[in-house]
Coordinates of C-alpha atoms in Angstrom, one line a residue:
M1 CA -67.4 75.4 -39.7
R2 CA -66.7 74.9 -43.3
L3 CA -64.7 77.5 -43.0
L4 CA -62.8 77.0 -39.9
F5 CA -61.7 73.5 -41.9
T6 CA -60.6 75.9 -45.0
I7 CA -58.6 78.1 -42.9
L8 CA -57.1 75.2 -40.4
A9 CA -55.9 73.1 -44.3
L10 CA -54.3 75.5 -45.5
F11 CA -52.5 76.3 -42.5
L12 CA -51.1 73.2 -42.3
V13 CA -50.4 73.1 -46.2
S14 CA -48.4 76.3 -45.4
V15 CA -46.7 74.8 -42.6
A16 CA -46.0 71.3 -44.6
S17 CA -44.7 74.0 -47.3
F18 CA -42.1 75.7 -45.3
A19 CA -41.2 72.7 -43.4
Q20 CA -39.9 71.1 -46.6
D21 CA -38.2 74.9 -47.8
N22 CA -36.5 74.6 -44.8
Y23 CA -33.0 73.9 -45.7
D24 CA -31.2 74.0 -41.9
V25 CA -28.5 72.1 -41.6
D26 CA -29.1 70.3 -38.1
L27 CA -32.4 69.5 -39.9
I28 CA -30.2 66.8 -41.6
P29 CA -30.2 63.6 -39.6
S30 CA -26.7 62.8 -37.8
N31 CA -25.8 59.5 -40.1
L32 CA -26.6 61.6 -43.2
R33 CA -23.5 63.9 -42.0
N34 CA -21.9 61.0 -41.1
R35 CA -18.5 60.6 -43.5
A36 CA -20.3 62.9 -46.3
N37 CA -18.6 65.9 -47.6
A38 CA -21.9 67.1 -49.4
C39 CA -26.2 66.1 -48.6
I40 CA -28.6 65.4 -51.3
R41 CA -31.6 66.7 -49.1
N42 CA -34.2 65.8 -51.9
E43 CA -33.9 65.4 -56.1
E44 CA -36.4 64.9 -58.6
T45 CA -35.1 63.8 -62.0
T46 CA -38.6 63.5 -64.4
V47 CA -38.0 62.4 -67.9
D48 CA -40.9 62.9 -70.0
M49 CA -40.9 61.4 -73.5
R50 CA -43.9 62.9 -75.3
S51 CA -42.5 61.7 -78.9
P52 CA -39.1 60.2 -80.0
D53 CA -38.0 63.5 -80.8
N54 CA -39.7 65.6 -77.8
V55 CA -38.1 64.3 -74.1
L56 CA -38.5 66.5 -71.4
L57 CA -36.1 66.6 -68.1
N58 CA -36.7 68.1 -65.5
V59 CA -34.9 68.4 -62.1
K60 CA -35.3 69.6 -59.0
K61 CA -32.5 69.0 -56.4
A62 CA -31.0 70.5 -53.3
I63 CA -27.6 69.7 -51.7
T64 CA -25.7 70.6 -48.9
V65 CA -22.3 71.4 -49.2
F66 CA -20.4 70.5 -45.5
N67 CA -17.3 71.4 -46.8
Q68 CA -14.8 72.5 -50.0
N69 CA -14.0 68.5 -50.4
G70 CA -18.1 68.9 -51.2
E71 CA -17.5 71.8 -53.4
A72 CA -17.7 69.3 -57.3
Q73 CA -20.6 68.2 -55.8
A74 CA -22.5 71.6 -55.8
R75 CA -21.2 72.5 -59.9
L76 CA -24.5 72.3 -61.6
V77 CA -23.1 71.4 -65.4
I78 CA -24.9 71.4 -68.7
F79 CA -24.6 70.4 -72.2
Y80 CA -26.6 71.5 -74.8
D81 CA -26.8 72.0 -78.7
K82 CA -29.4 71.7 -81.7
N83 CA -30.3 68.4 -80.3
I84 CA -30.5 69.5 -76.8
S85 CA -32.4 73.6 -75.8
I86 CA -32.1 73.9 -72.3
K87 CA -35.8 76.0 -71.2
S88 CA -35.3 77.7 -68.0
I89 CA -33.1 77.1 -65.1
K90 CA -33.2 79.4 -61.8
G91 CA -31.6 78.4 -58.2
E92 CA -31.1 80.0 -55.1
V93 CA -28.5 79.5 -52.2
Y94 CA -28.8 79.2 -48.5
N95 CA -26.5 79.1 -45.6
S96 CA -26.1 77.2 -42.2
V97 CA -29.7 78.4 -40.6
G98 CA -31.3 77.5 -44.3
K99 CA -31.2 81.7 -44.5
L100 CA -31.8 82.5 -48.4
T101 CA -29.0 84.7 -48.5
H102 CA -28.9 85.0 -53.2
K103 CA -30.5 83.2 -56.0
F104 CA -29.4 82.6 -59.6
S105 CA -30.4 82.1 -63.4
Q106 CA -29.7 81.1 -66.6
N107 CA -27.9 84.8 -66.9
D108 CA -25.4 84.0 -63.9
F109 CA -23.7 80.7 -65.9
A110 CA -20.5 81.0 -67.6
D111 CA -21.5 79.6 -71.2
I112 CA -17.8 77.9 -73.1
S113 CA -18.0 75.7 -76.3
A114 CA -17.2 71.5 -75.4
A115 CA -14.5 71.5 -77.5
D116 CA -12.0 68.7 -75.3
G117 CA -8.8 70.5 -76.9
F118 CA -8.1 68.5 -79.5
S119 CA -11.6 69.0 -81.7
L120 CA -11.2 70.5 -84.7
F121 CA -15.2 70.9 -84.9
V122 CA -17.6 70.6 -82.1
D123 CA -21.4 71.9 -82.1
S124 CA -21.8 71.1 -78.5
R125 CA -21.3 73.9 -75.3
V126 CA -21.4 73.8 -71.9
K127 CA -23.0 75.9 -68.9
H128 CA -21.7 75.5 -65.9
Y129 CA -22.3 77.7 -62.3
L130 CA -20.5 77.4 -58.5
P131 CA -21.4 79.6 -56.5
S132 CA -19.6 81.3 -54.8
V133 CA -19.7 81.0 -51.0
T134 CA -17.3 80.7 -48.7
E135 CA -18.9 80.1 -45.7
Y136 CA -19.6 76.0 -45.2
P137 CA -21.8 74.6 -44.8
Y138 CA -25.1 76.0 -47.6
T139 CA -26.8 74.5 -49.5
L140 CA -27.3 74.9 -52.9
V141 CA -31.5 74.2 -54.8
Y142 CA -31.9 74.8 -58.3
H143 CA -35.0 73.7 -60.9
Y144 CA -33.2 73.0 -64.6
E145 CA -36.0 72.0 -67.8
I146 CA -34.1 70.6 -70.6
R147 CA -35.4 69.5 -74.1
N148 CA -34.1 66.7 -75.9
K149 CA -34.9 66.3 -79.5
Q150 CA -34.4 62.9 -79.7
N151 CA -34.8 59.3 -77.4
L152 CA -31.5 57.4 -78.7
I153 CA -30.2 57.7 -75.4
I154 CA -32.7 58.7 -72.8
P155 CA -31.1 60.0 -69.1
D156 CA -30.0 57.6 -66.6
W157 CA -30.2 58.2 -62.8
T158 CA -28.4 57.5 -60.3
P159 CA -28.9 58.5 -56.7
K160 CA -25.7 58.7 -55.3
P161 CA -22.9 60.4 -57.4
A162 CA -19.9 59.5 -55.1
D163 CA -18.6 57.8 -51.8
D164 CA -18.2 60.5 -49.7
V165 CA -21.9 62.1 -51.0
S166 CA -25.0 61.0 -48.5
V167 CA -28.8 61.2 -50.1
E168 CA -32.0 61.8 -48.3
K169 CA -34.1 61.2 -50.8
S170 CA -34.1 61.3 -54.5
T171 CA -36.5 60.1 -57.3
Y172 CA -36.7 59.5 -61.2
T173 CA -39.8 59.6 -62.9
F174 CA -40.4 58.6 -66.8
I175 CA -43.3 59.2 -68.2
C176 CA -44.4 58.1 -71.6
K177 CA -47.5 57.2 -73.9
P178 CA -48.7 53.3 -73.1
T179 CA -47.8 51.6 -76.0
D180 CA -44.2 53.2 -76.0
D181 CA -41.9 49.8 -75.8
V182 CA -38.8 50.8 -73.7
R183 CA -36.1 48.1 -71.8
I184 CA -35.5 48.8 -68.4
K185 CA -31.9 48.0 -66.8
T186 CA -32.2 48.0 -62.9
Q187 CA -29.2 47.4 -60.9
N188 CA -29.0 47.3 -57.4
Y189 CA -32.3 48.9 -56.8
T190 CA -35.1 46.9 -54.3
G191 CA -38.4 46.5 -55.1
K192 CA -40.5 47.6 -57.4
P193 CA -40.8 51.0 -59.9
E194 CA -44.6 52.7 -58.6
V195 CA -46.3 52.3 -61.9
T196 CA -49.3 54.2 -63.2
T197 CA -51.3 53.7 -66.5
D198 CA -54.1 56.0 -68.2
E199 CA -55.3 56.3 -71.9
K200 CA -53.0 59.0 -72.0
Q201 CA -49.1 57.8 -70.7
R202 CA -47.2 55.7 -68.1
K203 CA -45.7 56.4 -65.4
S204 CA -43.1 54.6 -63.8
V205 CA -41.5 56.2 -60.8
W206 CA -38.0 55.0 -58.3
K207 CA -37.4 56.2 -55.4
V208 CA -34.4 55.5 -52.6
N209 CA -34.4 57.2 -48.8
N210 CA -31.5 57.9 -46.5
I211 CA -28.4 56.3 -48.7
L212 CA -25.1 56.8 -46.1
A213 CA -21.9 58.4 -47.7
V214 CA -19.2 55.9 -47.2
K215 CA -15.4 55.8 -46.7
P216 CA -13.7 54.9 -50.8
E217 CA -12.5 51.3 -50.1
P218 CA -9.0 50.8 -52.7
Y219 CA -8.7 48.4 -55.1
S220 CA -12.7 48.4 -55.4
P221 CA -14.8 48.0 -58.9
A222 CA -15.8 50.9 -60.6
R223 CA -18.5 52.8 -59.0
D224 CA -21.2 52.2 -61.9
T225 CA -21.1 49.0 -60.9
Y226 CA -22.6 48.9 -58.2
F227 CA -24.3 51.8 -57.0
T228 CA -28.0 52.4 -57.8
N229 CA -28.5 53.1 -61.6
I230 CA -31.4 53.2 -63.7
Q231 CA -31.2 52.9 -67.6
I232 CA -33.9 53.5 -70.0
A233 CA -33.6 52.7 -73.6
P234 CA -36.6 53.0 -76.1
K235 CA -37.7 50.8 -78.6
A236 CA -37.8 53.2 -81.3
F237 CA -36.2 56.1 -81.8
Y238 CA -34.9 59.4 -83.3
Y239 CA -31.8 60.9 -83.5
Y240 CA -31.1 63.7 -85.7
N241 CA -33.2 63.3 -88.5
H242 CA -32.1 59.2 -88.2
K243 CA -35.1 56.8 -87.2
G244 CA -34.7 53.0 -85.8
I245 CA -35.8 50.2 -84.1
Y246 CA -33.7 48.0 -82.1
T247 CA -33.7 45.8 -79.1
D248 CA -30.4 44.3 -79.0
W249 CA -26.9 44.5 -80.0
K250 CA -27.5 42.1 -83.2
E251 CA -30.5 45.0 -84.0
L252 CA -28.0 47.8 -83.2
G253 CA -25.5 46.5 -84.5
K254 CA -27.0 46.2 -87.7
W255 CA -28.5 50.0 -87.9
I256 CA -24.9 51.5 -87.6
Y257 CA -23.9 49.4 -90.4
D258 CA -26.4 50.4 -92.4
D259 CA -27.8 53.8 -91.1
L260 CA -23.9 55.4 -90.6
L261 CA -21.3 53.6 -92.2
V262 CA -22.4 51.9 -95.5
A263 CA -22.8 55.0 -97.4
R264 CA -19.6 56.8 -95.9
K265 CA -17.2 53.9 -97.6
A266 CA -16.6 55.0 -101.5
L267 CA -12.9 56.0 -102.1
P268 CA -11.5 57.3 -104.7
A269 CA -10.3 55.0 -108.0
S270 CA -7.2 56.6 -107.8
T271 CA -6.5 55.5 -104.3
I272 CA -7.6 51.8 -104.7
E273 CA -5.5 51.3 -107.7
M274 CA -2.3 52.9 -104.9
I275 CA -3.4 50.4 -102.5
K276 CA -3.7 47.3 -104.7
E277 CA -0.1 48.8 -105.7
L278 CA 1.3 49.4 -102.7
V279 CA 0.9 45.5 -101.7
K280 CA 0.6 43.6 -104.7
N281 CA 3.8 42.1 -103.4
E282 CA 2.6 41.0 -99.8
K283 CA 1.6 37.1 -99.8
T284 CA -0.9 37.0 -97.1
D285 CA -3.5 39.0 -95.7
K286 CA -2.0 40.4 -92.6
D287 CA 1.4 41.8 -94.6
K288 CA -0.6 43.7 -96.9
A289 CA -2.8 45.3 -93.6
R290 CA 0.4 45.7 -92.2
K291 CA 1.5 48.2 -95.1
I292 CA -1.9 49.4 -95.2
Y293 CA -1.8 50.4 -91.7
Q294 CA 1.3 51.9 -91.8
Y295 CA 0.1 53.8 -94.9
L296 CA -2.6 55.1 -92.7
Q297 CA -0.3 56.7 -89.9
D298 CA 2.0 58.0 -92.3
K299 CA -0.5 59.6 -94.3
T300 CA -3.3 60.7 -91.6
R301 CA -3.6 62.2 -87.7
Y302 CA -5.8 62.9 -84.9
I303 CA -8.6 65.4 -85.0
S304 CA -11.8 64.5 -82.9
V305 CA -15.7 66.1 -84.6
Q306 CA -18.2 66.4 -83.0
I307 CA -21.2 67.7 -84.9
G308 CA -24.8 66.8 -85.1
I309 CA -24.4 63.1 -86.1
G310 CA -22.0 63.0 -86.4
G311 CA -21.1 62.1 -82.8
F312 CA -21.6 58.9 -84.2
Q313 CA -21.5 58.5 -88.4
P314 CA -18.1 58.7 -89.5
V315 CA -17.2 61.6 -91.8
S316 CA -16.5 59.4 -95.9
A317 CA -13.8 57.8 -96.6
S318 CA -13.1 59.5 -99.2
E319 CA -13.2 63.1 -97.2
V320 CA -10.1 61.3 -94.5
D321 CA -9.0 60.3 -98.1
R322 CA -8.5 64.3 -99.4
L323 CA -7.9 66.0 -95.8
G324 CA -5.5 63.3 -93.9
Y325 CA -7.1 63.4 -90.7
G326 CA -10.4 62.5 -89.1
D327 CA -11.4 61.6 -85.6
C328 CA -11.3 57.7 -84.4
K329 CA -14.9 57.2 -86.4
A330 CA -13.2 58.4 -89.5
L331 CA -10.1 57.2 -89.6
V332 CA -11.6 53.0 -88.7
N333 CA -13.8 54.0 -91.5
Y334 CA -10.8 55.3 -93.9
M335 CA -8.9 51.9 -92.9
Q336 CA -11.8 49.8 -93.4
S337 CA -12.2 51.4 -96.4
L338 CA -8.7 50.4 -97.7
L339 CA -8.5 46.6 -96.6
Q340 CA -12.2 46.4 -97.9
A341 CA -10.0 47.5 -101.7
V342 CA -8.1 44.4 -101.7
N343 CA -10.4 42.0 -100.3
I344 CA -9.7 42.6 -96.6
T345 CA -12.9 41.9 -94.3
S346 CA -12.9 43.9 -90.9
Y347 CA -15.3 44.9 -88.5
Y348 CA -15.7 49.1 -86.9
C349 CA -15.9 47.6 -83.4
V350 CA -17.8 50.3 -80.7
V351 CA -15.6 49.7 -77.3
S352 CA -15.8 51.4 -74.3
A353 CA -11.9 53.0 -74.2
G354 CA -10.3 53.1 -71.1
S355 CA -7.5 51.9 -68.4
E356 CA -10.1 50.3 -66.5
K357 CA -11.5 47.4 -67.8
K358 CA -15.2 48.4 -69.0
S359 CA -17.3 45.8 -71.2
M360 CA -20.9 46.0 -73.4
N361 CA -23.4 44.8 -70.9
P362 CA -23.9 41.4 -72.9
S363 CA -28.0 41.6 -71.7
Y364 CA -28.7 45.0 -72.5
A365 CA -28.5 47.2 -75.3
S366 CA -27.6 50.9 -75.5
M367 CA -25.9 53.1 -77.5
D368 CA -24.4 54.8 -75.0
Q369 CA -21.8 52.4 -73.8
G370 CA -19.0 53.1 -76.3
N371 CA -16.5 55.9 -76.5
H372 CA -14.1 55.0 -79.3
I373 CA -14.2 52.9 -81.9
I374 CA -11.4 50.4 -82.8
L375 CA -11.0 47.3 -86.0
C376 CA -10.9 44.6 -86.1
M377 CA -9.6 41.7 -88.7
P378 CA -11.4 38.1 -88.5
L379 CA -8.4 37.0 -90.7
D380 CA -8.4 33.0 -90.6
G381 CA -7.0 32.0 -87.4
D382 CA -5.3 34.7 -86.4
T383 CA -7.8 37.6 -85.4
T384 CA -5.6 41.5 -85.6
W385 CA -7.1 44.4 -84.0
L386 CA -6.2 47.9 -85.1
E387 CA -6.2 50.9 -83.2
C388 CA -6.0 53.9 -85.8
T389 CA -6.1 56.8 -84.0
S390 CA -1.6 56.6 -83.0
Q391 CA 0.5 57.4 -85.5
K392 CA 3.1 55.1 -83.2
I393 CA 1.2 52.4 -81.3
P394 CA 2.7 48.5 -83.4
F395 CA 0.6 47.1 -85.6
G396 CA -2.5 45.4 -83.9
Y397 CA -1.7 46.2 -80.8
L398 CA -4.3 47.9 -79.0
S399 CA -2.8 49.2 -75.5
D400 CA -4.4 48.8 -71.5
F401 CA -6.4 51.4 -73.5
T402 CA -8.7 48.5 -74.9
D403 CA -7.5 45.3 -74.3
D404 CA -10.0 42.7 -72.4
R405 CA -13.0 43.6 -73.3
L406 CA -16.5 43.0 -75.1
V407 CA -17.0 45.8 -77.6
L408 CA -19.6 45.6 -80.5
A409 CA -18.6 44.5 -83.9
C410 CA -21.2 46.0 -86.9
T411 CA -21.5 43.8 -89.4
A412 CA -23.5 43.5 -92.5
D413 CA -24.8 40.7 -91.0
G414 CA -25.6 42.6 -87.8
G415 CA -24.1 43.6 -84.4
K416 CA -22.4 40.9 -82.5
L417 CA -20.4 41.5 -79.4
L418 CA -16.6 40.1 -79.3
R419 CA -13.9 40.1 -76.6
T420 CA -10.9 41.8 -77.5
P421 CA -7.1 40.4 -76.6
K422 CA -6.4 40.4 -72.7
L423 CA -2.6 41.8 -72.2
T424 CA -2.0 39.2 -69.1
T425 CA 0.6 39.1 -66.3
D426 CA 3.0 37.3 -67.6
E427 CA 3.2 39.8 -71.1
N428 CA 3.1 42.9 -68.8
L429 CA 6.4 42.6 -68.0
Q430 CA 9.2 45.0 -66.0
I431 CA 12.6 43.7 -66.3
R432 CA 15.2 45.2 -64.9
K433 CA 19.1 44.4 -64.7
A434 CA 21.7 46.8 -63.3
E435 CA 25.1 46.9 -62.1
L436 CA 25.7 50.1 -59.9
T437 CA 29.2 50.9 -57.7
L438 CA 28.6 51.7 -54.5
Q439 CA 31.3 54.1 -53.1
A440 CA 32.9 54.7 -49.5
D441 CA 30.4 58.1 -49.0
G442 CA 27.0 56.1 -49.6
S443 CA 26.7 57.0 -53.1
I444 CA 26.3 54.6 -55.9
A445 CA 26.8 54.9 -59.5
G446 CA 26.2 52.7 -62.6
K447 CA 24.0 51.2 -65.7
M448 CA 20.7 50.5 -65.3
Y449 CA 18.7 48.3 -68.2
T450 CA 15.0 47.8 -68.1
A451 CA 12.9 46.0 -70.2
Y452 CA 9.2 47.1 -70.9
T453 CA 6.4 45.0 -72.4
G454 CA 2.5 44.5 -72.2
S455 CA 1.3 47.3 -70.0
Q456 CA 4.1 48.3 -68.8
Y457 CA 5.9 49.2 -72.3
E458 CA 2.7 52.0 -72.3
N459 CA 4.5 53.1 -69.0
Q460 CA 7.3 54.4 -70.3
E461 CA 6.9 54.5 -74.5
R462 CA 5.6 58.2 -74.1
L463 CA 9.3 59.3 -73.0
I464 CA 11.1 58.0 -77.1
D465 CA 10.1 60.9 -78.7
K466 CA 10.2 63.9 -75.7
P467 CA 13.3 66.1 -75.8
I468 CA 16.6 65.2 -73.5
T469 CA 16.0 67.6 -70.7
E470 CA 12.3 66.3 -70.4
Q471 CA 12.9 62.7 -70.5
H472 CA 15.7 63.2 -67.3
K473 CA 12.2 65.1 -65.0
L474 CA 10.0 62.2 -66.5
L475 CA 12.4 59.6 -65.6
K476 CA 13.1 61.3 -62.2
E477 CA 9.6 61.5 -61.7
T478 CA 9.3 57.7 -62.4
Y479 CA 12.1 56.5 -60.4
N480 CA 11.4 59.4 -57.4
I481 CA 14.9 59.4 -55.8
D482 CA 16.6 61.9 -53.2
N483 CA 20.0 62.8 -55.3
I484 CA 19.1 61.2 -58.7
D485 CA 20.8 62.2 -62.0
F486 CA 21.2 60.5 -65.4
E487 CA 24.1 61.4 -67.3
T488 CA 22.9 59.2 -70.1
V489 CA 19.4 58.2 -71.8
S490 CA 18.8 55.8 -74.9
F491 CA 15.5 54.0 -75.8
V492 CA 15.3 51.5 -78.1
Q493 CA 11.5 50.3 -78.9
K494 CA 10.9 46.9 -81.0
K495 CA 7.0 47.9 -82.5
D496 CA 5.3 44.5 -82.8
I497 CA 2.2 43.0 -82.1
K498 CA 3.6 41.9 -78.7
P499 CA 5.7 45.2 -78.7
K500 CA 8.6 45.6 -76.4
L501 CA 10.8 49.2 -75.3
V502 CA 14.5 48.9 -73.4
E503 CA 15.7 51.9 -71.5
D504 CA 19.2 52.0 -71.1
I505 CA 20.7 54.6 -68.7
T506 CA 23.5 55.7 -66.6
V507 CA 23.0 56.6 -63.2
N508 CA 23.9 58.6 -60.7
I509 CA 22.6 58.5 -56.7
R510 CA 24.5 60.8 -54.5
N511 CA 24.1 59.3 -50.6
Y512 CA 21.9 57.7 -51.6
A513 CA 23.6 54.9 -48.3
P514 CA 23.4 56.7 -45.2
V515 CA 27.1 56.5 -43.2
N516 CA 26.8 56.7 -39.5
G517 CA 30.4 55.6 -38.0
N518 CA 31.4 52.2 -38.7
K519 CA 28.2 51.3 -40.2
M520 CA 26.8 52.0 -43.7
F521 CA 23.0 51.4 -44.2
L522 CA 21.9 50.3 -47.8
Q523 CA 18.6 49.4 -49.0
L524 CA 19.1 46.8 -51.7
N525 CA 15.8 47.8 -53.9
A526 CA 16.5 51.1 -54.9
F527 CA 14.7 51.6 -57.8
N528 CA 10.8 49.6 -57.3
V529 CA 9.1 49.3 -53.9
K530 CA 5.8 48.6 -53.7
R531 CA 3.3 50.9 -51.7
S532 CA 1.9 50.0 -49.5
V533 CA -2.2 49.9 -49.0
P534 CA -4.8 50.6 -46.4
E535 CA -6.1 48.2 -43.7
V536 CA -10.5 48.4 -43.9
K537 CA -12.3 46.9 -41.9
N538 CA -15.6 46.0 -41.9
R539 CA -15.1 45.8 -46.9
T540 CA -18.2 45.8 -48.0
L541 CA -16.6 45.5 -51.6
P542 CA -15.1 42.8 -53.5
V543 CA -11.0 43.5 -54.5
Y544 CA -10.7 44.2 -57.8
I545 CA -7.3 43.9 -59.1
N546 CA -7.8 45.9 -62.9
R547 CA -4.6 44.6 -64.2
G548 CA -2.4 41.8 -63.3
Y549 CA 1.6 42.1 -64.1
T550 CA 5.7 41.0 -63.0
D551 CA 8.3 42.6 -62.0
E552 CA 12.1 40.8 -62.4
D553 CA 14.7 42.8 -60.8
T554 CA 18.4 42.1 -60.3
I555 CA 20.8 44.8 -59.1
V556 CA 24.4 43.9 -58.6
Y557 CA 26.5 46.4 -56.1
T558 CA 30.3 47.0 -56.4
L559 CA 31.3 47.3 -52.8
P560 CA 33.7 49.9 -51.7
D561 CA 37.6 48.4 -50.1
N562 CA 36.3 49.7 -46.6
V563 CA 33.1 47.8 -46.8
D564 CA 33.9 44.6 -44.6
S565 CA 31.6 41.7 -46.6
E566 CA 32.4 39.0 -44.8
L567 CA 30.3 40.3 -42.6
I568 CA 27.0 40.4 -44.6
T569 CA 24.9 37.8 -44.3
G570 CA 22.1 36.5 -46.7
Q571 CA 18.4 37.8 -46.4
N572 CA 15.8 35.2 -48.6
K573 CA 12.4 36.6 -48.4
T574 CA 9.3 34.2 -49.9
F575 CA 5.4 34.3 -49.6
K576 CA 2.5 33.2 -52.6
N577 CA -0.9 33.5 -52.6
A578 CA -4.0 34.4 -54.7
F579 CA -3.1 37.6 -55.4
G580 CA 0.4 36.8 -56.7
E581 CA 3.9 35.5 -55.5
Y582 CA 7.1 37.6 -53.9
T583 CA 10.5 36.7 -53.9
C584 CA 13.5 38.3 -53.1
K585 CA 17.8 37.9 -51.8
A586 CA 20.6 39.0 -51.2
S587 CA 23.8 37.3 -51.5
V588 CA 27.5 38.4 -51.7
E589 CA 30.5 36.4 -53.5
G590 CA 33.6 38.3 -52.9
N591 CA 33.0 42.0 -53.8
K592 CA 30.0 42.3 -55.4
L593 CA 26.7 41.7 -53.4
T594 CA 23.6 40.7 -55.6
Y595 CA 20.2 41.7 -55.2
Y596 CA 17.5 40.5 -56.3
R597 CA 13.9 40.9 -56.6
K598 CA 10.8 39.5 -58.3
F599 CA 6.6 40.5 -58.3
I600 CA 3.9 38.9 -59.8
L601 CA 0.4 41.0 -59.3
N602 CA -2.7 38.4 -60.5
D603 CA -5.7 40.2 -61.7
G604 CA -9.4 39.3 -60.6
T605 CA -12.3 39.8 -58.4
F606 CA -12.3 38.2 -55.0
P607 CA -14.3 38.8 -52.2
A608 CA -14.6 41.6 -50.1
E609 CA -13.5 39.3 -46.9
R610 CA -10.1 38.1 -48.7
Y611 CA -9.0 42.1 -48.2
A612 CA -6.9 41.7 -44.9
E613 CA -5.6 38.9 -46.8
F614 CA -4.4 40.9 -49.6
S615 CA -3.6 44.2 -47.9
K616 CA -1.5 42.2 -45.6
F617 CA 0.2 40.7 -48.7
I618 CA 0.7 43.7 -50.2
N619 CA 2.5 45.8 -47.2
D620 CA 4.2 42.2 -46.5
V621 CA 5.7 42.9 -49.7
N622 CA 6.0 46.9 -49.0
A623 CA 8.2 46.1 -45.6
A624 CA 10.5 43.3 -47.9
D625 CA 11.0 46.0 -50.2
Y626 CA 12.3 48.8 -47.6
L627 CA 14.9 46.5 -46.5
K628 CA 17.8 47.8 -45.4
L629 CA 21.2 46.1 -44.6
A630 CA 23.3 47.9 -42.1
I631 CA 26.8 47.1 -44.0
S632 CA 29.9 47.4 -41.1
L633 CA 32.4 49.7 -42.2
K634 CA 36.3 48.4 -41.6
K635 CA 38.6 50.6 -38.8

């Protein structure tokens, strides 16, 4: 009888194992296929922090790719360096009915430098693999193990990597000693982890099941603000022979200042004397800083350095002074040292940079939230911020790369969170004035003057130093009008804390207003049509407008003699709501047809149920922008 039960138990185990490893696509529930380009069948991520310098990451994952659009999810990418070693990689590929087609190992991976194209020194490398499969769907199963010789940055968990991916099952396990003090940040996770503790270890397990793929919703917040995510930060850490303890931003900023920055600030005596001589005639600290900043821009250039602790620690100020180049860390540290030479206080600030605003989390400090360094000068009543990596950016102007977000200022007294200045809707201006002549054949030609400020300044600033042929090419992409040509192009730049760029062009557009019989059809808004946005039913996410702006256009058309201007009626549209406002007017006086347009878009976060109102507003703007006049021609 015991033998019978043993045989039966082994049979059940074998059946269970077979069922668990059956990757037939038909076994995926239909609701997990809906809107999905890929489905994670099962993912098991385990982080075992055995000691501060020995953290094991073990990942087992099975993912089914339904079509070519899901191919990106099948690519396996693993970074490594002297601090991260790959212990093993293996995997298999299965066809649509779950039949094994081939296996792969670490030898099948491409292995390349992780250099980004502008880094001088990078010791990180990357292994990546994508199976050569052309028949969909297929399933990729892989298992890899990595050893991290540090615990300053613990691998986090985001079970659903994209909107178009569904998740059948995913687990995240974190193992540490019972006495280890760690902070855990949980986002959008319902319930509590399963925690088991004995004398050797404490194990915490998070699980999710049956997460559906969803259709992306336009004007949504950044995905990392609403996706399920678990992050872990140990109190005591080790990183490239550096040790420290932190539980909040104050302690983390203090460690960065004391351990990574202080010893890197010394300058040669000759440089200190040169800087003092450079600013001796300046009356204020701000004027001194402006002159030193110009010296920095003239002397240095940006080159990334990412080696070992160099990913967080700057090259010394004396080395930048000698070589004339450095990355963001090194250039900020160098500028800070130059300012210190004339007794101007400044703060080395860690920021999450990018056109989408991302702030440091006030309630959860961690080393991996920043990707860039900027400088803050807390001048008396006139705090000024500096971007030290650009040779062209105006003094005191941060740009939309780092505006309006919380950053970590690392000071001798510890870290503190500061907010960078905001580029406001009123400041992000595009003011255009054009005087155009409408020809009898429907072509238009004339001069156009456009002034850009705030974030809109950055849209065109890239054109300034381009060759004229490149300027013409980029302008054609900007205006995107058939048959448009530019006879003359010039730019005037005002480099200031509030910079301004003026674009002055002579434009010609052949056959812009088509003629049909005794009618000419003129689209009044030639250069600035707002794109429509899709309607979304059952919206779930808030409406997020990252940055507001204001556009104002005035176009005066001189009409040809064959136009019966007396038959042209004026046009006037105005609408306004919480998202912004829009006005357009058209009037005729003699042979002059004047078109005026003003559009304001407000930044902010709005409830999901207001998306219908927002889409109507934008689509009403789009319809008004496409307004065409049917102009009667004289017989």
